[in-house]
Amino acid sequence: MGEMEELRKEAESLKDQITAARKTVQDTTLQEAAAGITAVGRVQLKTRKTLRGHLAKIYAMHWGADSTLCVSASQDGKLIVWDSITTNKVNAIPLKSSWVMTCAYAPSGNLVACGGLDNMCSIYNLKGKDGNVKVMRELAAHTGYLSCCRFLSDTEIITSSGDCTCVLWDIETGTEKTIFAGHLGDCMSLAVSPDFKFFISGACDFTAKLWDIREAQCRQTFSGHESDINAIGFFPNGNAVITGSDDATCKLYDLRADQELNTYQDSSIMCGVTSLAPSVSGRLLLAGYDDFNVNIWDTLKSERVGVLAGHDNRVSCIGVSSDGMACCTGSWDSFLKIWN
Amino acid sequence: MSNSSFASSSLVIAQKAVKQLRLEASVRRIKVSQAAAELKTFCLQNAHKDPLLTGVPSSDNPFRPPKSCVLL
């Protein structure tokens, strides 16, 4: 197989080229560049609200764009839309399949979506004429579980799956517009860039990939983690990506320097990262772990500056509202907490 | 799957992998010093608009009830 051997050699050579090119621009480190700025100091957030109502583990939550409403998904088979300020349940939506792993709120506030072991992404219309919340579409084509979903608008949504692909869907027709293939392991999480032109995915092949939505291409691949990437998010200016992994670390990769700039780790932390969210300035990284805690990191200095302890089981999801006013955590203990 | 069709699909996969690596190798990279400076600037310029960083006085905190109570 002469051609296979040639292709393998070319692949190795290209990987070496990429490593060398990244090193060439590595004239400093982020920590060195941040050495002169004032430390953040201890960040102490308090639980302001506890959202009670789910009867089983919470697997996902997502803030609405108004910074007040949020949606959560639990394996009790319900999606609940909460008013986080009053703690009232605005909607309690029973699901066909209780094995839900993800949920999302559309930026318009009109739709929510969820999915899981049913391999489908179900879209629900919150603003139906008769006031009843009904399934609007069931997006079915993935051959593996739905791990994450995020709306681009009321007509398009991106999903990530255990079948190793991500898909851009046309919600109106219920069809796949684009399939993003390339990961060699289950895709676990995705995040959309602030300008809606790109998205990033984290997978069980230990890599994160940046995808150009309209060109339907993977532009960059980031390695370094030593285990599955469970969580991923954009730095608020859209120029960097933050990942959280079963290897107990979070990493920051800069898109334009095409490399890892920081690792957030501590020898005392030995359990996996389940979820993460940056604060609105990007200076703080809030990350949920399997040991029931949330650790707060100074993204520039790579120091741990706070801990949120309050859940009695794994923190499975976390989100910072768009106005930055609060952080919401969801847990296997069936509660959501609002902190600031 | 016959031996030869397995071999040719492995070839297609390898060709795609090389094509993707060529694309990723051609990315234009900026210096880490520039990238780091811009991340730093963004954080510092937006720090005052970051309630979780600066703290929120209870009067401005929508999640905290105001201190004074009205007796009905």
Short mmCIF file of C-alpha atoms in Angstrom, two decimals:
data_model
loop_
_atom_site.label_atom_id
_atom_site.label_comp_id
_atom_site.label_asym_id
_atom_site.label_seq_id
_atom_site.Cartn_x
_atom_site.Cartn_y
_atom_site.Cartn_z
CA MET A 1 0.00 0.00 0.00
CA GLY A 2 2.45 2.66 -1.23
CA GLU A 3 -0.11 5.45 -1.26
CA MET A 4 -1.29 4.82 2.32
CA GLU A 5 2.31 4.98 3.54
CA GLU A 6 2.87 8.25 1.65
CA LEU A 7 -0.31 9.75 3.08
CA ARG A 8 0.67 8.70 6.60
CA LYS A 9 4.09 10.31 6.19
CA GLU A 10 2.52 13.50 4.82
CA ALA A 11 0.08 13.62 7.76
CA GLU A 12 2.96 13.29 10.26
CA SER A 13 4.94 15.96 8.46
CA LEU A 14 1.98 18.36 8.47
CA LYS A 15 1.43 17.78 12.20
CA ASP A 16 5.11 18.61 12.80
CA GLN A 17 4.72 21.74 10.65
CA ILE A 18 1.76 22.89 12.74
CA THR A 19 3.65 22.27 16.00
CA ALA A 20 6.64 24.23 14.68
CA ALA A 21 4.52 27.11 13.37
CA ARG A 22 2.82 27.41 16.75
CA LYS A 23 6.18 27.51 18.49
CA THR A 24 7.47 30.20 16.14
CA VAL A 25 4.84 32.71 17.36
CA GLN A 26 5.28 31.74 21.01
CA ASP A 27 7.31 34.82 22.02
CA THR A 28 5.83 34.93 25.53
CA THR A 29 3.17 33.30 27.71
CA LEU A 30 -0.17 34.69 28.87
CA GLN A 31 0.90 34.39 32.51
CA GLU A 32 4.05 36.46 31.82
CA ALA A 33 1.97 39.05 29.99
CA ALA A 34 -0.44 39.20 32.95
CA ALA A 35 2.27 39.39 35.61
CA GLY A 36 1.94 43.14 36.03
CA ILE A 37 -1.80 43.42 36.53
CA THR A 38 -3.49 43.51 39.89
CA ALA A 39 -4.70 40.19 41.24
CA VAL A 40 -8.45 39.70 41.42
CA GLY A 41 -8.57 38.96 45.13
CA ARG A 42 -10.96 36.49 46.71
CA VAL A 43 -14.29 36.17 44.88
CA GLN A 44 -17.09 35.22 47.24
CA LEU A 45 -20.48 34.66 45.70
CA LYS A 46 -23.56 33.80 47.70
CA THR A 47 -26.58 31.71 46.79
CA ARG A 48 -29.37 34.23 46.21
CA LYS A 49 -32.05 31.81 44.98
CA THR A 50 -32.59 28.07 44.97
CA LEU A 51 -34.86 26.77 42.21
CA ARG A 52 -36.67 23.72 43.56
CA GLY A 53 -38.99 21.50 41.60
CA HIS A 54 -37.11 18.88 39.64
CA LEU A 55 -37.41 15.36 41.04
CA ALA A 56 -34.21 13.88 39.65
CA LYS A 57 -30.73 14.82 38.43
CA ILE A 58 -30.45 18.04 36.47
CA TYR A 59 -28.31 17.57 33.39
CA ALA A 60 -28.42 20.96 31.67
CA MET A 61 -29.46 24.57 31.97
CA HIS A 62 -29.35 27.59 29.68
CA TRP A 63 -30.13 31.28 30.33
CA GLY A 64 -32.59 33.13 28.15
CA ALA A 65 -31.32 36.33 26.53
CA ASP A 66 -33.27 38.53 28.98
CA SER A 67 -31.07 37.44 31.92
CA THR A 68 -34.18 36.56 33.94
CA LEU A 69 -35.68 33.41 32.43
CA CYS A 70 -33.72 30.19 32.21
CA VAL A 71 -34.50 26.62 31.15
CA SER A 72 -33.36 23.42 32.86
CA ALA A 73 -33.58 19.75 31.89
CA SER A 74 -33.79 16.84 34.28
CA GLN A 75 -34.01 13.10 33.98
CA ASP A 76 -37.33 13.37 35.79
CA GLY A 77 -38.51 13.91 32.21
CA LYS A 78 -39.20 17.63 32.45
CA LEU A 79 -37.98 20.87 30.96
CA ILE A 80 -38.72 23.75 33.33
CA VAL A 81 -38.59 27.42 32.35
CA TRP A 82 -37.93 29.46 35.50
CA ASP A 83 -38.20 33.11 36.38
CA SER A 84 -34.92 33.21 38.30
CA ILE A 85 -35.88 36.35 40.23
CA THR A 86 -39.24 35.20 41.59
CA THR A 87 -38.29 31.47 41.41
CA ASN A 88 -41.66 30.82 39.73
CA LYS A 89 -41.97 28.07 37.16
CA VAL A 90 -43.16 29.74 33.98
CA ASN A 91 -43.47 26.45 32.07
CA ALA A 92 -43.13 22.80 33.10
CA ILE A 93 -42.87 20.79 29.88
CA PRO A 94 -43.23 16.99 30.05
CA LEU A 95 -40.86 15.21 27.67
CA LYS A 96 -41.49 12.09 25.58
CA SER A 97 -38.10 10.76 26.58
CA SER A 98 -36.81 11.32 30.11
CA TRP A 99 -33.19 10.60 29.13
CA VAL A 100 -32.42 14.22 28.43
CA MET A 101 -28.81 15.46 28.34
CA THR A 102 -29.06 19.00 27.02
CA CYS A 103 -31.37 21.99 26.67
CA ALA A 104 -31.21 25.39 25.00
CA TYR A 105 -33.12 28.68 24.96
CA ALA A 106 -33.49 30.48 21.62
CA PRO A 107 -32.17 34.09 21.64
CA SER A 108 -35.69 35.30 20.70
CA GLY A 109 -37.18 33.65 23.80
CA ASN A 110 -39.80 31.94 21.61
CA LEU A 111 -38.36 28.41 21.55
CA VAL A 112 -36.56 25.92 23.74
CA ALA A 113 -34.90 22.68 22.66
CA CYS A 114 -33.72 19.49 24.32
CA GLY A 115 -32.44 16.03 23.53
CA GLY A 116 -30.50 13.07 24.87
CA LEU A 117 -30.49 9.30 24.56
CA ASP A 118 -33.39 9.46 22.11
CA ASN A 119 -30.79 10.75 19.56
CA MET A 120 -33.19 13.56 18.65
CA CYS A 121 -33.38 17.30 19.19
CA SER A 122 -36.94 18.32 20.08
CA ILE A 123 -37.97 21.93 19.56
CA TYR A 124 -40.79 23.38 21.70
CA ASN A 125 -42.74 26.57 20.95
CA LEU A 126 -43.25 28.54 24.18
CA LYS A 127 -45.44 31.14 22.51
CA GLY A 128 -48.07 28.94 20.86
CA LYS A 129 -51.50 30.49 20.23
CA ASP A 130 -53.50 28.59 22.85
CA GLY A 131 -50.84 29.02 25.53
CA ASN A 132 -49.96 25.30 25.53
CA VAL A 133 -46.33 24.40 24.98
CA LYS A 134 -46.09 21.76 22.28
CA VAL A 135 -43.37 19.98 20.30
CA MET A 136 -42.84 21.98 17.15
CA ARG A 137 -40.23 19.77 15.46
CA GLU A 138 -38.32 16.61 16.17
CA LEU A 139 -34.92 16.75 14.49
CA ALA A 140 -33.93 13.14 13.92
CA ALA A 141 -30.87 11.94 12.00
CA HIS A 142 -28.09 11.55 14.54
CA THR A 143 -27.10 7.94 15.16
CA GLY A 144 -25.89 8.69 18.66
CA TYR A 145 -27.06 10.58 21.75
CA LEU A 146 -27.61 14.33 21.64
CA SER A 147 -25.02 15.88 23.98
CA CYS A 148 -25.58 19.58 23.31
CA CYS A 149 -27.65 21.98 21.22
CA ARG A 150 -27.56 25.75 20.62
CA PHE A 151 -29.92 27.96 18.58
CA LEU A 152 -28.54 30.35 15.96
CA SER A 153 -32.05 31.80 15.51
CA ASP A 154 -35.67 30.56 15.50
CA THR A 155 -34.94 28.80 12.20
CA GLU A 156 -31.53 27.22 12.78
CA ILE A 157 -29.99 25.13 15.53
CA ILE A 158 -26.65 23.32 15.90
CA THR A 159 -26.41 19.97 17.69
CA SER A 160 -23.51 17.81 18.86
CA SER A 161 -23.77 14.05 19.20
CA GLY A 162 -22.28 10.83 20.49
CA ASP A 163 -22.12 9.81 16.80
CA CYS A 164 -18.99 12.08 16.57
CA THR A 165 -20.65 14.71 14.38
CA CYS A 166 -22.25 18.11 14.80
CA VAL A 167 -25.16 19.17 12.61
CA LEU A 168 -26.69 22.48 11.52
CA TRP A 169 -30.46 22.03 11.12
CA ASP A 170 -33.18 23.93 9.29
CA ILE A 171 -35.87 23.90 11.97
CA GLU A 172 -38.76 24.72 9.62
CA THR A 173 -38.14 21.76 7.32
CA GLY A 174 -36.66 19.56 10.04
CA THR A 175 -33.71 18.67 7.82
CA GLU A 176 -29.91 18.65 8.14
CA LYS A 177 -28.31 21.63 6.36
CA THR A 178 -24.72 20.77 7.16
CA ILE A 179 -22.94 17.86 8.80
CA PHE A 180 -19.67 18.72 10.55
CA ALA A 181 -17.60 15.54 10.64
CA GLY A 182 -14.02 15.21 11.79
CA HIS A 183 -13.97 14.36 15.47
CA LEU A 184 -12.75 10.85 16.26
CA GLY A 185 -14.78 10.54 19.46
CA ASP A 186 -18.21 11.44 20.86
CA CYS A 187 -18.90 15.18 20.61
CA MET A 188 -19.78 16.29 24.12
CA SER A 189 -20.34 20.03 23.97
CA LEU A 190 -20.58 22.99 21.63
CA ALA A 191 -20.62 26.79 21.83
CA VAL A 192 -21.47 29.44 19.22
CA SER A 193 -19.24 32.50 18.66
CA PRO A 194 -20.61 35.92 19.65
CA ASP A 195 -20.87 36.87 15.94
CA PHE A 196 -22.69 33.59 15.10
CA LYS A 197 -20.20 32.81 12.29
CA PHE A 198 -18.33 30.00 14.05
CA PHE A 199 -18.91 27.32 16.61
CA ILE A 200 -16.54 25.17 18.66
CA SER A 201 -16.98 21.57 19.70
CA GLY A 202 -15.26 19.50 22.41
CA ALA A 203 -15.07 15.72 22.12
CA CYS A 204 -13.96 12.42 23.60
CA ASP A 205 -11.00 12.42 21.21
CA PHE A 206 -9.52 15.00 23.66
CA THR A 207 -9.63 17.79 21.04
CA ALA A 208 -11.61 20.96 20.45
CA LYS A 209 -12.44 22.03 16.89
CA LEU A 210 -13.36 25.44 15.47
CA TRP A 211 -15.92 25.24 12.64
CA ASP A 212 -16.85 27.87 10.05
CA ILE A 213 -20.65 27.53 9.93
CA ARG A 214 -21.28 28.82 6.38
CA GLU A 215 -18.12 27.37 4.76
CA ALA A 216 -18.95 24.07 6.51
CA GLN A 217 -15.31 23.53 7.40
CA CYS A 218 -13.17 22.74 10.40
CA ARG A 219 -10.64 25.59 10.55
CA GLN A 220 -8.55 24.68 13.57
CA THR A 221 -8.04 21.76 15.97
CA PHE A 222 -6.74 22.17 19.52
CA SER A 223 -5.08 19.37 21.46
CA GLY A 224 -3.45 19.11 24.85
CA HIS A 225 -6.11 17.60 27.07
CA GLU A 226 -5.41 14.12 28.36
CA SER A 227 -9.00 13.00 28.51
CA ASP A 228 -12.52 13.71 27.24
CA ILE A 229 -13.52 17.35 26.86
CA ASN A 230 -16.92 17.72 28.54
CA ALA A 231 -17.44 21.46 28.39
CA ILE A 232 -16.54 24.28 26.05
CA GLY A 233 -17.18 28.00 25.78
CA PHE A 234 -16.04 31.12 23.97
CA PHE A 235 -14.09 33.84 25.73
CA PRO A 236 -16.49 36.84 25.51
CA ASN A 237 -14.55 38.66 22.75
CA GLY A 238 -14.81 35.58 20.53
CA ASN A 239 -11.03 35.30 20.09
CA ALA A 240 -10.38 32.46 22.50
CA VAL A 241 -11.90 29.17 23.55
CA ILE A 242 -12.07 27.60 27.01
CA THR A 243 -12.40 23.85 27.51
CA GLY A 244 -13.06 21.65 30.56
CA SER A 245 -12.02 18.02 30.70
CA ASP A 246 -12.13 14.74 32.61
CA ASP A 247 -8.37 15.31 33.08
CA ALA A 248 -9.37 17.77 35.87
CA THR A 249 -8.12 20.84 34.00
CA CYS A 250 -9.56 23.69 31.98
CA LYS A 251 -7.55 25.18 29.13
CA LEU A 252 -7.66 28.47 27.24
CA TYR A 253 -6.78 28.34 23.54
CA ASP A 254 -6.33 31.55 21.54
CA LEU A 255 -7.86 31.26 18.06
CA ARG A 256 -5.56 33.74 16.33
CA ALA A 257 -2.31 32.46 17.88
CA ASP A 258 -3.69 28.95 17.23
CA GLN A 259 -2.49 27.52 20.56
CA GLU A 260 -3.03 26.88 24.23
CA LEU A 261 -2.27 29.92 26.37
CA ASN A 262 -3.22 28.73 29.85
CA THR A 263 -4.13 25.67 31.89
CA TYR A 264 -6.29 26.00 35.01
CA GLN A 265 -5.34 23.22 37.39
CA ASP A 266 -4.45 22.49 40.97
CA SER A 267 -2.88 19.36 42.43
CA SER A 268 -5.72 19.16 44.92
CA ILE A 269 -8.31 18.89 42.14
CA MET A 270 -8.46 15.35 40.84
CA CYS A 271 -11.94 15.07 39.42
CA GLY A 272 -13.37 15.93 36.03
CA VAL A 273 -14.73 19.28 34.89
CA THR A 274 -18.38 18.96 33.88
CA SER A 275 -19.30 22.49 32.84
CA LEU A 276 -17.91 26.00 32.52
CA ALA A 277 -18.84 29.62 31.91
CA PRO A 278 -16.74 32.79 31.72
CA SER A 279 -17.91 36.00 33.39
CA VAL A 280 -18.81 38.85 30.99
CA SER A 281 -15.38 40.51 31.08
CA GLY A 282 -13.69 37.14 30.61
CA ARG A 283 -11.57 37.72 33.70
CA LEU A 284 -13.31 34.99 35.71
CA LEU A 285 -13.84 31.38 34.69
CA LEU A 286 -16.46 29.49 36.65
CA ALA A 287 -16.13 25.72 36.28
CA GLY A 288 -18.26 22.93 37.74
CA TYR A 289 -16.61 19.70 38.87
CA ASP A 290 -17.55 16.14 39.77
CA ASP A 291 -16.64 16.82 43.43
CA PHE A 292 -19.82 18.92 43.87
CA ASN A 293 -17.98 22.27 43.74
CA VAL A 294 -17.55 25.16 41.35
CA ASN A 295 -14.05 26.63 41.20
CA ILE A 296 -13.57 30.23 40.12
CA TRP A 297 -10.35 30.97 38.21
CA ASP A 298 -8.58 34.21 37.25
CA THR A 299 -8.28 33.52 33.51
CA LEU A 300 -5.25 35.79 33.04
CA LYS A 301 -3.16 34.80 36.08
CA SER A 302 -4.32 31.19 36.16
CA GLU A 303 -4.99 31.29 39.93
CA ARG A 304 -8.00 29.89 41.75
CA VAL A 305 -9.82 32.86 43.32
CA GLY A 306 -12.97 31.32 44.73
CA VAL A 307 -15.11 28.27 45.34
CA LEU A 308 -18.89 27.88 45.24
CA ALA A 309 -19.85 25.11 47.61
CA GLY A 310 -23.51 24.47 48.07
CA HIS A 311 -24.60 21.48 46.08
CA ASP A 312 -24.93 17.98 47.54
CA ASN A 313 -23.99 16.22 44.34
CA ARG A 314 -22.13 16.74 41.06
CA VAL A 315 -22.49 20.19 39.45
CA SER A 316 -23.60 19.21 35.96
CA CYS A 317 -24.21 22.59 34.36
CA ILE A 318 -23.41 26.24 34.81
CA GLY A 319 -24.25 29.47 33.01
CA VAL A 320 -23.63 33.19 33.41
CA SER A 321 -26.53 35.45 32.37
CA SER A 322 -25.89 37.78 29.41
CA ASP A 323 -25.86 40.92 31.56
CA GLY A 324 -23.33 39.16 33.77
CA MET A 325 -25.40 39.75 36.87
CA ALA A 326 -25.65 36.14 38.02
CA CYS A 327 -24.32 32.65 37.66
CA CYS A 328 -26.70 29.66 37.70
CA THR A 329 -25.55 26.16 38.68
CA GLY A 330 -27.51 22.95 38.18
CA SER A 331 -26.76 19.73 39.97
CA TRP A 332 -27.47 16.03 40.25
CA ASP A 333 -28.94 17.00 43.65
CA SER A 334 -32.01 18.23 41.62
CA PHE A 335 -31.59 21.92 42.51
CA LEU A 336 -30.51 25.00 40.59
CA LYS A 337 -28.84 27.83 42.46
CA ILE A 338 -28.46 31.46 41.46
CA TRP A 339 -25.27 33.11 42.74
CA ASN A 340 -23.78 36.59 42.75
CA MET B 1 -17.05 -5.33 3.17
CA SER B 2 -14.58 -6.86 0.69
CA ASN B 3 -10.87 -6.42 1.25
CA SER B 4 -10.41 -4.02 -1.66
CA SER B 5 -13.35 -1.72 -0.77
CA PHE B 6 -12.10 -1.57 2.83
CA ALA B 7 -8.66 -0.59 1.52
CA SER B 8 -10.09 2.12 -0.74
CA SER B 9 -12.27 3.62 2.01
CA SER B 10 -9.22 3.75 4.32
CA LEU B 11 -7.45 5.59 1.49
CA VAL B 12 -10.30 8.10 1.20
CA ILE B 13 -10.22 8.66 4.96
CA ALA B 14 -6.44 9.19 4.88
CA GLN B 15 -6.75 11.60 1.94
CA LYS B 16 -9.38 13.61 3.80
CA ALA B 17 -7.20 13.71 6.92
CA VAL B 18 -4.24 15.04 4.94
CA LYS B 19 -6.44 17.62 3.18
CA GLN B 20 -7.72 18.82 6.58
CA LEU B 21 -4.20 19.00 8.04
CA ARG B 22 -3.05 21.06 5.03
CA LEU B 23 -5.89 23.51 5.70
CA GLU B 24 -5.06 23.75 9.41
CA ALA B 25 -1.34 24.16 8.70
CA SER B 26 -2.07 27.15 6.44
CA VAL B 27 -3.79 29.19 9.22
CA ARG B 28 -2.32 32.66 9.67
CA ARG B 29 -1.04 32.93 13.26
CA ILE B 30 -0.41 36.08 15.29
CA LYS B 31 2.22 36.31 18.00
CA VAL B 32 1.26 35.15 21.48
CA SER B 33 2.36 38.56 22.83
CA GLN B 34 -0.27 40.26 20.67
CA ALA B 35 -2.97 37.69 21.50
CA ALA B 36 -2.21 37.93 25.22
CA ALA B 37 -2.21 41.74 25.13
CA GLU B 38 -5.64 41.78 23.50
CA LEU B 39 -7.12 39.31 25.99
CA LYS B 40 -5.69 41.40 28.84
CA THR B 41 -7.05 44.65 27.39
CA PHE B 42 -10.52 43.16 26.90
CA CYS B 43 -10.64 41.96 30.52
CA LEU B 44 -9.41 45.25 31.97
CA GLN B 45 -11.65 47.43 29.79
CA ASN B 46 -14.75 45.41 30.68
CA ALA B 47 -13.96 44.80 34.35
CA HIS B 48 -16.22 47.61 35.55
CA LYS B 49 -19.15 46.04 33.65
CA ASP B 50 -18.64 42.63 35.25
CA PRO B 51 -20.91 42.32 38.33
CA LEU B 52 -19.48 38.94 39.39
CA LEU B 53 -16.02 40.52 39.46
CA THR B 54 -16.83 43.87 41.07
CA GLY B 55 -19.63 42.73 43.35
CA VAL B 56 -23.17 44.08 43.26
CA PRO B 57 -24.55 46.46 45.89
CA SER B 58 -27.79 44.98 47.26
CA SER B 59 -29.79 47.97 46.08
CA ASP B 60 -28.83 47.13 42.48
CA ASN B 61 -29.09 43.37 42.83
CA PRO B 62 -32.28 42.04 41.19
CA PHE B 63 -31.79 38.76 43.06
CA ARG B 64 -31.83 40.39 46.48
CA PRO B 65 -34.96 41.87 47.97
CA PRO B 66 -34.59 45.56 48.97
CA LYS B 67 -33.75 46.05 52.64
CA SER B 68 -36.80 48.09 53.56
CA CYS B 69 -40.07 46.23 54.00
CA VAL B 70 -43.52 47.65 53.41
CA LEU B 71 -46.08 46.61 55.99
CA LEU B 72 -49.39 45.88 54.28
#
